């Protein structure tokens, strides 16, 4: 089922998400909803808080470049064990439509997480997928990628964000 994406500047995007401790069947349904919502919006990753669920959970398409993307990856309570290198490239967020900015992130990461069965796993990711995991962990901590944009680039960004704030106010009756 498609779920509405929480849009900037909704205050829920500032929430710190809670760890997942119970791995019941409802999480499979939530993972399916998140995957459908992410793919429908042409995203590579999505954190649960972006559909209003404040839990440490994310989905990600490892095969984002293939026509048949197969199953999405579902990560619970992800924790970075190791980071290596750095890369600065454009990044976007489904909660902040049409805003893209260059952000510096680690190029390679090793991450520990739990899968849909609650089983602990360790995976390594590089490039876009590493960037995606780091971006979604930021969401779980109430952080957005626009906070990582260097000060010199903030003026243009501010205009775009002000427009999003204006649209948000007009769309949500007070
Ligand atoms: Co995002």
Tab-separated table of N, CA and C and ligand atoms in Angstrom:
chain	number	residue	atom	x	y	z
A	1	UNK	N	0.839	-1.190	0.000
A	1	UNK	CA	0.000	0.000	0.000
A	1	UNK	C	0.882	1.252	0.000
A	2	UNK	N	0.549	2.165	-0.902
A	2	UNK	CA	1.291	3.431	-0.940
A	2	UNK	C	0.958	4.240	0.303
A	3	UNK	N	1.980	4.819	0.905
A	3	UNK	CA	1.759	5.658	2.092
A	3	UNK	C	2.219	7.079	1.767
A	4	UNK	N	1.514	8.088	2.307
A	4	UNK	CA	1.957	9.458	2.055
A	4	UNK	C	3.336	9.720	2.668
A	5	UNK	N	4.185	10.425	1.927
A	5	UNK	CA	5.528	10.753	2.419
A	5	UNK	C	5.465	12.040	3.239
A	6	UNK	N	6.052	12.008	4.427
A	6	UNK	CA	6.121	13.182	5.299
A	6	UNK	C	7.065	14.199	4.658
A	7	UNK	N	6.573	15.412	4.459
A	7	UNK	CA	7.355	16.417	3.738
A	7	UNK	C	7.907	17.506	4.652
A	8	UNK	N	9.109	17.967	4.333
A	8	UNK	CA	9.716	19.130	4.977
A	8	UNK	C	8.761	20.308	4.857
A	9	UNK	N	8.569	21.139	5.898
A	9	UNK	CA	9.245	21.135	7.206
A	9	UNK	C	8.441	20.448	8.320
A	10	UNK	N	7.724	19.385	8.024
A	10	UNK	CA	6.965	18.653	9.043
A	10	UNK	C	7.884	18.333	10.237
A	11	UNK	N	7.405	18.639	11.451
A	11	UNK	CA	8.265	18.503	12.640
A	11	UNK	C	8.620	17.045	12.949
A	12	UNK	N	7.848	16.099	12.372
A	12	UNK	CA	8.175	14.685	12.629
A	12	UNK	C	9.556	14.330	12.081
A	13	UNK	N	10.008	15.082	11.074
A	13	UNK	CA	11.336	14.797	10.496
A	13	UNK	C	12.469	15.137	11.460
A	14	UNK	N	12.125	15.821	12.572
A	14	UNK	CA	13.148	16.150	13.583
A	14	UNK	C	13.170	15.131	14.722
A	15	UNK	N	12.219	14.178	14.684
A	15	UNK	CA	12.131	13.196	15.777
A	15	UNK	C	13.275	12.196	15.745
A	16	UNK	N	13.665	11.761	16.958
A	16	UNK	CA	14.629	10.673	17.055
A	16	UNK	C	13.820	9.365	17.090
A	17	UNK	N	14.084	8.479	16.159
A	17	UNK	CA	13.315	7.232	16.071
A	17	UNK	C	13.782	6.222	17.123
A	18	UNK	N	12.848	5.355	17.539
A	18	UNK	CA	13.137	4.358	18.582
A	18	UNK	C	13.635	3.046	17.986
A	19	UNK	N	14.486	2.363	18.747
A	19	UNK	CA	14.988	1.051	18.323
A	19	UNK	C	13.832	0.061	18.196
A	20	UNK	N	13.990	-0.880	17.288
A	20	UNK	CA	12.984	-1.927	17.103
A	20	UNK	C	13.423	-3.143	17.913
A	21	UNK	N	12.520	-3.632	18.780
A	21	UNK	CA	12.872	-4.782	19.620
A	21	UNK	C	11.979	-5.990	19.358
A	22	UNK	N	10.781	-5.756	18.825
A	22	UNK	CA	9.858	-6.853	18.514
A	22	UNK	C	9.754	-6.984	17.008
A	23	UNK	N	9.987	-8.197	16.509
A	23	UNK	CA	9.967	-8.390	15.054
A	23	UNK	C	8.743	-9.203	14.633
A	24	UNK	N	7.574	-8.591	14.761
A	24	UNK	CA	6.311	-9.253	14.406
A	24	UNK	C	6.013	-9.137	12.920
A	25	UNK	N	4.939	-9.845	12.491
A	25	UNK	CA	4.575	-9.870	11.063
A	25	UNK	C	4.186	-8.503	10.512
A	26	UNK	N	3.766	-7.581	11.378
A	26	UNK	CA	3.351	-6.258	10.879
A	26	UNK	C	4.533	-5.498	10.265
A	27	UNK	N	5.764	-5.880	10.676
A	27	UNK	CA	6.931	-5.201	10.100
A	27	UNK	C	7.135	-5.580	8.636
A	28	UNK	N	6.734	-6.810	8.275
A	28	UNK	CA	6.845	-7.233	6.868
A	28	UNK	C	5.918	-6.389	6.005
A	29	UNK	N	4.729	-6.139	6.539
A	29	UNK	CA	3.766	-5.307	5.820
A	29	UNK	C	4.280	-3.876	5.690
A	30	UNK	N	4.852	-3.375	6.775
A	30	UNK	CA	5.407	-2.022	6.758
A	30	UNK	C	6.561	-1.926	5.745
A	31	UNK	N	7.406	-2.966	5.710
A	31	UNK	CA	8.527	-2.985	4.761
A	31	UNK	C	8.006	-2.978	3.324
A	32	UNK	N	6.932	-3.736	3.078
A	32	UNK	CA	6.345	-3.781	1.729
A	32	UNK	C	5.768	-2.414	1.366
A	33	UNK	N	5.084	-1.778	2.303
A	33	UNK	CA	4.535	-0.433	2.059
A	33	UNK	C	5.645	0.570	1.781
A	34	UNK	N	6.721	0.494	2.578
A	34	UNK	CA	7.833	1.442	2.408
A	34	UNK	C	8.511	1.244	1.050
A	35	UNK	N	8.674	-0.015	0.653
A	35	UNK	CA	9.315	-0.305	-0.632
A	35	UNK	C	8.459	0.224	-1.785
A	36	UNK	N	7.163	-0.032	-1.699
A	36	UNK	CA	6.255	0.434	-2.754
A	36	UNK	C	6.267	1.968	-2.831
A	37	UNK	N	6.237	2.602	-1.672
A	37	UNK	CA	6.220	4.069	-1.612
A	37	UNK	C	7.526	4.649	-2.158
A	38	UNK	N	8.658	4.032	-1.776
A	38	UNK	CA	9.977	4.480	-2.244
A	38	UNK	C	10.092	4.351	-3.767
A	39	UNK	N	9.691	3.189	-4.298
A	39	UNK	CA	9.819	2.958	-5.740
A	39	UNK	C	8.871	3.856	-6.532
A	40	UNK	N	7.679	4.056	-6.012
A	40	UNK	CA	6.701	4.922	-6.671
A	40	UNK	C	7.226	6.354	-6.799
A	41	UNK	N	8.052	6.761	-5.828
A	41	UNK	CA	8.609	8.125	-5.833
A	41	UNK	C	10.019	8.152	-6.453
A	42	UNK	N	10.445	7.026	-7.050
A	42	UNK	CA	11.770	6.929	-7.677
A	42	UNK	C	12.918	7.163	-6.699
A	43	UNK	N	12.778	6.656	-5.489
A	43	UNK	CA	13.855	6.782	-4.506
A	43	UNK	C	14.682	5.509	-4.436
A	44	UNK	N	15.854	5.615	-3.815
A	44	UNK	CA	16.733	4.459	-3.619
A	44	UNK	C	16.624	3.944	-2.185
A	45	UNK	N	16.251	4.863	-1.264
A	45	UNK	CA	16.115	4.482	0.136
A	45	UNK	C	14.997	5.267	0.795
A	46	UNK	N	14.493	4.726	1.904
A	46	UNK	CA	13.440	5.426	2.658
A	46	UNK	C	13.534	5.010	4.123
A	47	UNK	N	13.462	5.990	5.022
A	47	UNK	CA	13.441	5.695	6.457
A	47	UNK	C	11.982	5.699	6.920
A	48	UNK	N	11.678	4.886	7.942
A	48	UNK	CA	10.292	4.716	8.401
A	48	UNK	C	9.646	6.047	8.810
A	49	UNK	N	10.436	6.938	9.400
A	49	UNK	CA	9.865	8.216	9.841
A	49	UNK	C	9.316	9.006	8.648
A	50	UNK	N	9.818	8.706	7.450
A	50	UNK	CA	9.331	9.428	6.259
A	50	UNK	C	7.907	9.030	5.872
A	51	UNK	N	7.390	7.935	6.462
A	51	UNK	CA	5.960	7.673	6.327
A	51	UNK	C	5.299	7.775	7.715
A	52	UNK	N	5.976	8.478	8.618
A	52	UNK	CA	5.383	8.798	9.917
A	52	UNK	C	5.548	7.748	10.996
A	53	UNK	N	6.400	6.728	10.767
A	53	UNK	CA	6.628	5.691	11.787
A	53	UNK	C	7.988	5.949	12.447
A	54	UNK	N	7.979	6.398	13.707
A	54	UNK	CA	9.256	6.795	14.345
A	54	UNK	C	10.058	5.617	14.897
A	55	UNK	N	10.381	4.664	14.016
A	55	UNK	CA	11.186	3.512	14.438
A	55	UNK	C	12.426	3.417	13.543
A	56	UNK	N	13.492	2.778	14.133
A	56	UNK	CA	14.772	2.714	13.408
A	56	UNK	C	14.714	1.597	12.366
A	57	UNK	N	14.187	1.955	11.219
A	57	UNK	CA	13.966	1.005	10.124
A	57	UNK	C	14.126	1.746	8.810
A	58	UNK	N	14.736	1.067	7.846
A	58	UNK	CA	14.883	1.674	6.517
A	58	UNK	C	14.778	0.599	5.443
A	59	UNK	N	14.384	1.008	4.257
A	59	UNK	CA	14.453	0.116	3.105
A	59	UNK	C	15.383	0.756	2.076
A	60	UNK	N	15.977	-0.101	1.236
A	60	UNK	CA	16.939	0.392	0.249
A	60	UNK	C	16.941	-0.583	-0.929
A	61	UNK	N	17.065	-0.038	-2.132
A	61	UNK	CA	17.146	-0.883	-3.319
A	61	UNK	C	18.591	-1.080	-3.708
A	62	UNK	N	19.105	-2.291	-3.484
A	62	UNK	CA	20.484	-2.578	-3.904
A	62	UNK	C	20.577	-2.625	-5.415
A	63	UNK	N	19.488	-3.035	-6.070
A	63	UNK	CA	19.494	-3.166	-7.534
A	63	UNK	C	18.679	-2.042	-8.159
A	64	UNK	N	18.952	-0.837	-7.696
A	64	UNK	CA	18.196	0.330	-8.153
A	64	UNK	C	18.349	0.583	-9.648
A	65	UNK	N	19.440	0.054	-10.242
A	65	UNK	CA	19.724	0.332	-11.652
A	65	UNK	C	19.199	-0.752	-12.579
A	66	UNK	N	18.495	-1.741	-12.016
A	66	UNK	CA	17.979	-2.821	-12.866
A	66	UNK	C	16.469	-2.696	-13.028
A	67	UNK	N	15.986	-3.195	-14.153
A	67	UNK	CA	14.557	-3.084	-14.408
A	67	UNK	C	13.764	-3.871	-13.356
A	68	UNK	N	14.234	-5.095	-13.094
A	68	UNK	CA	13.612	-5.863	-12.015
A	68	UNK	C	14.474	-5.688	-10.771
A	69	UNK	N	13.996	-4.887	-9.854
A	69	UNK	CA	14.807	-4.559	-8.677
A	69	UNK	C	14.818	-5.674	-7.639
A	70	UNK	N	13.949	-6.661	-7.804
A	70	UNK	CA	13.906	-7.762	-6.845
A	70	UNK	C	13.443	-7.284	-5.481
A	71	UNK	N	13.887	-7.963	-4.447
A	71	UNK	CA	13.508	-7.596	-3.086
A	71	UNK	C	14.316	-6.383	-2.640
A	72	UNK	N	13.691	-5.526	-1.850
A	72	UNK	CA	14.471	-4.427	-1.279
A	72	UNK	C	15.199	-4.953	-0.043
A	73	UNK	N	16.258	-4.251	0.340
A	73	UNK	CA	16.950	-4.553	1.594
A	73	UNK	C	16.198	-3.864	2.720
A	74	UNK	N	15.986	-4.553	3.829
A	74	UNK	CA	15.326	-3.936	4.979
A	74	UNK	C	16.293	-3.985	6.150
A	75	UNK	N	16.630	-2.844	6.710
A	75	UNK	CA	17.596	-2.767	7.808
A	75	UNK	C	16.935	-2.171	9.045
A	76	UNK	N	17.073	-2.868	10.169
A	76	UNK	CA	16.588	-2.361	11.446
A	76	UNK	C	17.774	-2.016	12.348
A	77	UNK	N	17.625	-0.967	13.101
A	77	UNK	CA	18.640	-0.550	14.079
A	77	UNK	C	20.060	-0.525	13.496
A	78	UNK	N	20.246	0.054	12.297
A	78	UNK	CA	21.582	0.035	11.699
A	78	UNK	C	22.591	0.855	12.507
A	79	UNK	N	23.796	0.300	12.581
A	79	UNK	CA	24.894	0.954	13.322
A	79	UNK	C	26.150	0.879	12.476
A	80	UNK	N	26.825	1.992	12.323
A	80	UNK	CA	28.045	2.005	11.518
A	80	UNK	C	29.212	1.469	12.349
A	81	UNK	N	29.875	0.439	11.827
A	81	UNK	CA	31.028	-0.145	12.528
A	81	UNK	C	32.336	0.455	12.016
A	82	UNK	N	32.396	0.668	10.693
A	82	UNK	CA	33.619	1.212	10.092
A	82	UNK	C	33.253	2.123	8.935
A	83	UNK	N	34.066	3.169	8.741
A	83	UNK	CA	33.872	4.066	7.603
A	83	UNK	C	35.222	4.291	6.953
A	84	UNK	N	35.208	4.438	5.627
A	84	UNK	CA	36.462	4.596	4.906
A	84	UNK	C	36.289	5.545	3.726
A	85	UNK	N	37.266	6.390	3.514
A	85	UNK	CA	37.267	7.274	2.353
A	85	UNK	C	36.176	8.325	2.424
A	86	UNK	N	36.111	9.181	1.398
A	86	UNK	CA	35.022	10.142	1.356
A	86	UNK	C	34.708	10.505	-0.085
A	87	UNK	N	33.496	10.920	-0.292
A	87	UNK	CA	33.048	11.287	-1.629
A	87	UNK	C	32.056	12.433	-1.474
A	88	UNK	N	32.183	13.439	-2.338
A	88	UNK	CA	31.224	14.540	-2.321
A	88	UNK	C	30.428	14.482	-3.610
A	89	UNK	N	29.128	14.277	-3.476
A	89	UNK	CA	28.293	14.222	-4.672
A	89	UNK	C	26.876	14.669	-4.331
A	90	UNK	N	26.081	14.876	-5.376
A	90	UNK	CA	24.725	15.392	-5.179
A	90	UNK	C	23.831	14.385	-4.487
A	91	UNK	N	23.010	14.904	-3.618
A	91	UNK	CA	22.116	14.064	-2.851
A	91	UNK	C	20.740	14.720	-2.817
A	92	UNK	N	19.711	13.916	-2.713
A	92	UNK	CA	18.359	14.442	-2.576
A	92	UNK	C	17.616	13.657	-1.523
A	93	UNK	N	16.358	14.005	-1.277
A	93	UNK	CA	15.571	13.336	-0.239
A	93	UNK	C	14.104	13.396	-0.646
A	94	UNK	N	13.395	12.269	-0.555
A	94	UNK	CA	11.985	12.246	-0.959
A	94	UNK	C	11.131	13.173	-0.096
A	95	UNK	N	11.623	13.539	1.088
A	95	UNK	CA	10.874	14.453	1.960
A	95	UNK	C	11.147	15.923	1.644
A	96	UNK	N	12.130	16.172	0.757
A	96	UNK	CA	12.482	17.556	0.398
A	96	UNK	C	12.516	17.634	-1.129
A	97	UNK	N	11.333	17.636	-1.760
A	97	UNK	CA	11.273	17.495	-3.212
A	97	UNK	C	12.050	18.582	-3.960
A	98	UNK	N	12.707	18.155	-5.032
A	98	UNK	CA	13.391	19.050	-5.977
A	98	UNK	C	14.625	19.757	-5.422
A	99	UNK	N	15.028	19.457	-4.211
A	99	UNK	CA	16.248	20.061	-3.676
A	99	UNK	C	17.375	19.031	-3.799
A	100	UNK	N	18.453	19.428	-4.476
A	100	UNK	CA	19.619	18.549	-4.575
A	100	UNK	C	20.857	19.362	-4.233
A	101	UNK	N	21.680	18.823	-3.369
A	101	UNK	CA	22.886	19.545	-2.946
A	101	UNK	C	24.033	18.553	-2.817
A	102	UNK	N	25.246	19.061	-2.992
A	102	UNK	CA	26.421	18.211	-2.802
A	102	UNK	C	26.679	18.020	-1.314
A	103	UNK	N	26.881	16.781	-0.928
A	103	UNK	CA	27.139	16.455	0.475
A	103	UNK	C	28.329	15.503	0.541
A	104	UNK	N	29.209	15.748	1.505
A	104	UNK	CA	30.345	14.852	1.692
A	104	UNK	C	29.944	13.707	2.631
A	105	UNK	N	30.229	12.492	2.208
A	105	UNK	CA	29.941	11.306	3.029
A	105	UNK	C	31.095	10.325	2.897
A	106	UNK	N	31.151	9.378	3.831
A	106	UNK	CA	32.128	8.298	3.706
A	106	UNK	C	31.813	7.490	2.455
A	107	UNK	N	32.860	6.991	1.786
A	107	UNK	CA	32.651	6.245	0.544
A	107	UNK	C	32.293	4.789	0.806
A	108	UNK	N	32.898	4.238	1.863
A	108	UNK	CA	32.678	2.827	2.170
A	108	UNK	C	32.296	2.691	3.635
A	109	UNK	N	31.333	1.833	3.916
A	109	UNK	CA	30.957	1.615	5.316
A	109	UNK	C	30.750	0.130	5.591
A	110	UNK	N	30.940	-0.208	6.849
A	110	UNK	CA	30.542	-1.532	7.330
A	110	UNK	C	29.439	-1.264	8.348
A	111	UNK	N	28.303	-1.924	8.181
A	111	UNK	CA	27.156	-1.631	9.033
A	111	UNK	C	26.576	-2.903	9.658
A	112	UNK	N	26.255	-2.803	10.936
A	112	UNK	CA	25.595	-3.911	11.639
A	112	UNK	C	24.124	-3.543	11.780
A	113	UNK	N	23.240	-4.493	11.521
A	113	UNK	CA	21.800	-4.231	11.611
A	113	UNK	C	21.071	-5.534	11.878
A	114	UNK	N	19.765	-5.438	12.064
A	114	UNK	CA	18.949	-6.647	12.181
A	114	UNK	C	18.051	-6.746	10.958
A	115	UNK	N	17.782	-7.971	10.519
A	115	UNK	CA	16.911	-8.153	9.359
A	115	UNK	C	15.454	-8.324	9.819
A	116	UNK	N	14.557	-8.626	8.876
A	116	UNK	CA	13.125	-8.724	9.185
A	116	UNK	C	12.808	-9.778	10.250
A	117	UNK	N	13.708	-10.756	10.405
A	117	UNK	CA	13.504	-11.794	11.434
A	117	UNK	C	14.157	-11.402	12.761
A	118	UNK	N	14.810	-10.238	12.776
A	118	UNK	CA	15.473	-9.802	13.997
A	118	UNK	C	16.886	-10.351	14.120
A	119	UNK	N	17.349	-11.025	13.078
A	119	UNK	CA	18.680	-11.639	13.111
A	119	UNK	C	19.752	-10.597	12.781
A	120	UNK	N	20.841	-10.639	13.560
A	120	UNK	CA	21.916	-9.667	13.346
A	120	UNK	C	22.720	-9.982	12.080
A	121	UNK	N	23.026	-8.938	11.309
A	121	UNK	CA	23.765	-9.081	10.059
A	121	UNK	C	24.840	-8.001	10.010
A	122	UNK	N	25.896	-8.277	9.243
A	122	UNK	CA	26.886	-7.229	8.976
A	122	UNK	C	27.085	-7.158	7.464
A	123	UNK	N	26.975	-5.973	6.890
A	123	UNK	CA	27.159	-5.797	5.446
A	123	UNK	C	28.086	-4.627	5.173
A	124	UNK	N	28.715	-4.690	3.998
A	124	UNK	CA	29.536	-3.565	3.557
A	124	UNK	C	28.896	-2.929	2.337
A	125	UNK	N	28.917	-1.611	2.303
A	125	UNK	CA	28.365	-0.892	1.162
A	125	UNK	C	29.351	0.184	0.725
A	126	UNK	N	29.288	0.516	-0.573
A	126	UNK	CA	30.140	1.589	-1.093
A	126	UNK	C	29.310	2.505	-1.983
A	127	UNK	N	29.846	3.711	-2.201
A	127	UNK	CA	29.229	4.646	-3.143
A	127	UNK	C	27.810	5.025	-2.745
A	128	UNK	N	26.895	4.953	-3.724
A	128	UNK	CA	25.519	5.397	-3.500
A	128	UNK	C	24.830	4.654	-2.348
A	129	UNK	N	25.096	3.341	-2.230
A	129	UNK	CA	24.415	2.575	-1.184
A	129	UNK	C	24.935	2.956	0.206
A	130	UNK	N	26.244	3.244	0.309
A	130	UNK	CA	26.796	3.716	1.584
A	130	UNK	C	26.171	5.066	1.931
A	131	UNK	N	26.103	5.924	0.925
A	131	UNK	CA	25.495	7.250	1.096
A	131	UNK	C	24.048	7.111	1.567
A	132	UNK	N	23.341	6.174	0.962
A	132	UNK	CA	21.935	5.956	1.291
A	132	UNK	C	21.781	5.524	2.766
A	133	UNK	N	22.576	4.542	3.198
A	133	UNK	CA	22.468	4.069	4.587
A	133	UNK	C	22.773	5.219	5.561
A	134	UNK	N	23.826	5.989	5.271
A	134	UNK	CA	24.189	7.111	6.154
A	134	UNK	C	23.070	8.165	6.180
A	135	UNK	N	22.467	8.422	5.027
A	135	UNK	CA	21.359	9.388	4.909
A	135	UNK	C	20.154	8.921	5.741
A	136	UNK	N	19.830	7.609	5.658
A	136	UNK	CA	18.653	7.108	6.386
A	136	UNK	C	18.927	7.052	7.898
A	137	UNK	N	20.175	6.753	8.292
A	137	UNK	CA	20.502	6.778	9.726
A	137	UNK	C	20.342	8.208	10.254
A	138	UNK	N	20.740	9.189	9.447
A	138	UNK	CA	20.521	10.588	9.834
A	138	UNK	C	19.032	10.845	10.089
A	139	UNK	N	18.161	10.336	9.196
A	139	UNK	CA	16.709	10.491	9.403
A	139	UNK	C	16.297	9.922	10.762
A	140	UNK	N	16.862	8.760	11.123
A	140	UNK	CA	16.502	8.106	12.387
A	140	UNK	C	16.913	8.965	13.582
A	141	UNK	N	17.895	9.847	13.344
A	141	UNK	CA	18.358	10.748	14.407
A	141	UNK	C	17.777	12.152	14.256
A	142	UNK	N	16.769	12.288	13.402
A	142	UNK	CA	16.113	13.586	13.228
A	142	UNK	C	16.912	14.601	12.437
A	143	UNK	N	17.867	14.107	11.637
A	143	UNK	CA	18.736	14.991	10.858
A	143	UNK	C	18.399	14.907	9.372
A	144	UNK	N	18.527	16.029	8.681
A	144	UNK	CA	18.289	16.063	7.236
A	144	UNK	C	19.573	16.441	6.502
A	145	UNK	N	19.689	16.008	5.253
A	145	UNK	CA	20.945	16.238	4.521
A	145	UNK	C	21.227	17.720	4.291
A	146	UNK	N	20.168	18.535	4.289
A	146	UNK	CA	20.376	19.977	4.060
A	146	UNK	C	21.180	20.620	5.195
A	147	UNK	N	21.215	19.948	6.360
A	147	UNK	CA	22.011	20.465	7.476
A	147	UNK	C	23.506	20.265	7.238
A	148	UNK	N	23.847	19.450	6.237
A	148	UNK	CA	25.256	19.169	5.956
A	148	UNK	C	25.816	20.038	4.832
A	149	UNK	N	24.965	20.906	4.290
A	149	UNK	CA	25.405	21.755	3.181
A	149	UNK	C	26.278	22.891	3.725
A	150	UNK	N	27.460	23.107	3.112
A	150	UNK	CA	28.351	24.154	3.623
A	150	UNK	C	27.722	25.553	3.534
A	151	UNK	N	28.118	26.408	4.459
A	151	UNK	CA	27.514	27.741	4.604
A	151	UNK	C	27.491	28.536	3.301
A	152	UNK	N	28.548	28.439	2.496
A	152	UNK	CA	28.607	29.233	1.259
A	152	UNK	C	27.481	28.897	0.284
A	153	UNK	N	26.915	27.730	0.420
A	153	UNK	CA	25.875	27.302	-0.530
A	153	UNK	C	24.469	27.487	0.044
A	154	UNK	N	24.384	28.036	1.260
A	154	UNK	CA	23.098	28.026	1.940
A	154	UNK	C	22.093	29.040	1.411
A	155	UNK	N	22.572	30.128	0.757
A	155	UNK	CA	21.665	31.192	0.355
A	155	UNK	C	20.626	30.701	-0.657
A	156	UNK	N	21.102	30.018	-1.711
A	156	UNK	CA	20.183	29.496	-2.721
A	156	UNK	C	19.283	28.433	-2.115
A	157	UNK	N	19.885	27.595	-1.287
A	157	UNK	CA	19.141	26.535	-0.616
A	157	UNK	C	18.018	27.132	0.223
A	158	UNK	N	18.298	28.244	0.914
A	158	UNK	CA	17.311	28.866	1.793
A	158	UNK	C	16.072	29.290	0.997
A	159	UNK	N	16.290	29.822	-0.202
A	159	UNK	CA	15.157	30.234	-1.042
A	159	UNK	C	14.276	29.034	-1.379
A	160	UNK	N	14.933	27.918	-1.721
A	160	UNK	CA	14.166	26.709	-2.051
A	160	UNK	C	13.389	26.200	-0.841
A	161	UNK	N	14.033	26.251	0.314
A	161	UNK	CA	13.390	25.753	1.536
A	161	UNK	C	12.239	26.658	1.959
A	162	UNK	N	12.420	27.976	1.782
A	162	UNK	CA	11.342	28.919	2.117
A	162	UNK	C	10.104	28.633	1.267
A	163	UNK	N	10.346	28.283	-0.012
A	163	UNK	CA	9.225	27.957	-0.898
A	163	UNK	C	8.506	26.696	-0.412
A	164	UNK	N	9.274	25.696	0.008
A	164	UNK	CA	8.669	24.459	0.521
A	164	UNK	C	7.856	24.737	1.791
A	165	UNK	N	8.375	25.640	2.644
A	165	UNK	CA	7.662	25.991	3.877
A	165	UNK	C	6.339	26.665	3.540
A	166	UNK	N	6.375	27.534	2.515
A	166	UNK	CA	5.187	28.253	2.087
A	166	UNK	C	4.144	27.260	1.548
A	167	UNK	N	4.584	26.337	0.689
A	167	UNK	CA	3.670	25.327	0.132
A	167	UNK	C	3.047	24.487	1.238
A	168	UNK	N	3.871	24.143	2.243
A	168	UNK	CA	3.432	23.299	3.351
A	168	UNK	C	2.325	23.995	4.125
A	169	UNK	N	2.503	25.275	4.408
A	169	UNK	CA	1.527	26.063	5.154
A	169	UNK	C	0.218	26.155	4.385
A	170	UNK	N	0.332	26.315	3.069
A	170	UNK	CA	-0.869	26.433	2.243
A	170	UNK	C	-1.605	25.113	2.139
A	171	UNK	N	-0.856	23.988	2.184
A	171	UNK	CA	-1.472	22.669	2.017
A	171	UNK	C	-2.108	22.172	3.303
A	172	UNK	N	-1.569	22.588	4.444
A	172	UNK	CA	-2.060	22.087	5.732
A	172	UNK	C	-2.941	23.146	6.391
A	173	UNK	N	-4.238	22.876	6.514
A	173	UNK	CA	-5.103	23.868	7.161
A	173	UNK	C	-4.750	24.017	8.635
A	174	UNK	N	-4.649	25.241	9.112
A	174	UNK	CA	-4.232	25.460	10.505
A	174	UNK	C	-5.414	25.354	11.475
B	1	LIG	CO1	15.830	11.437	2.988
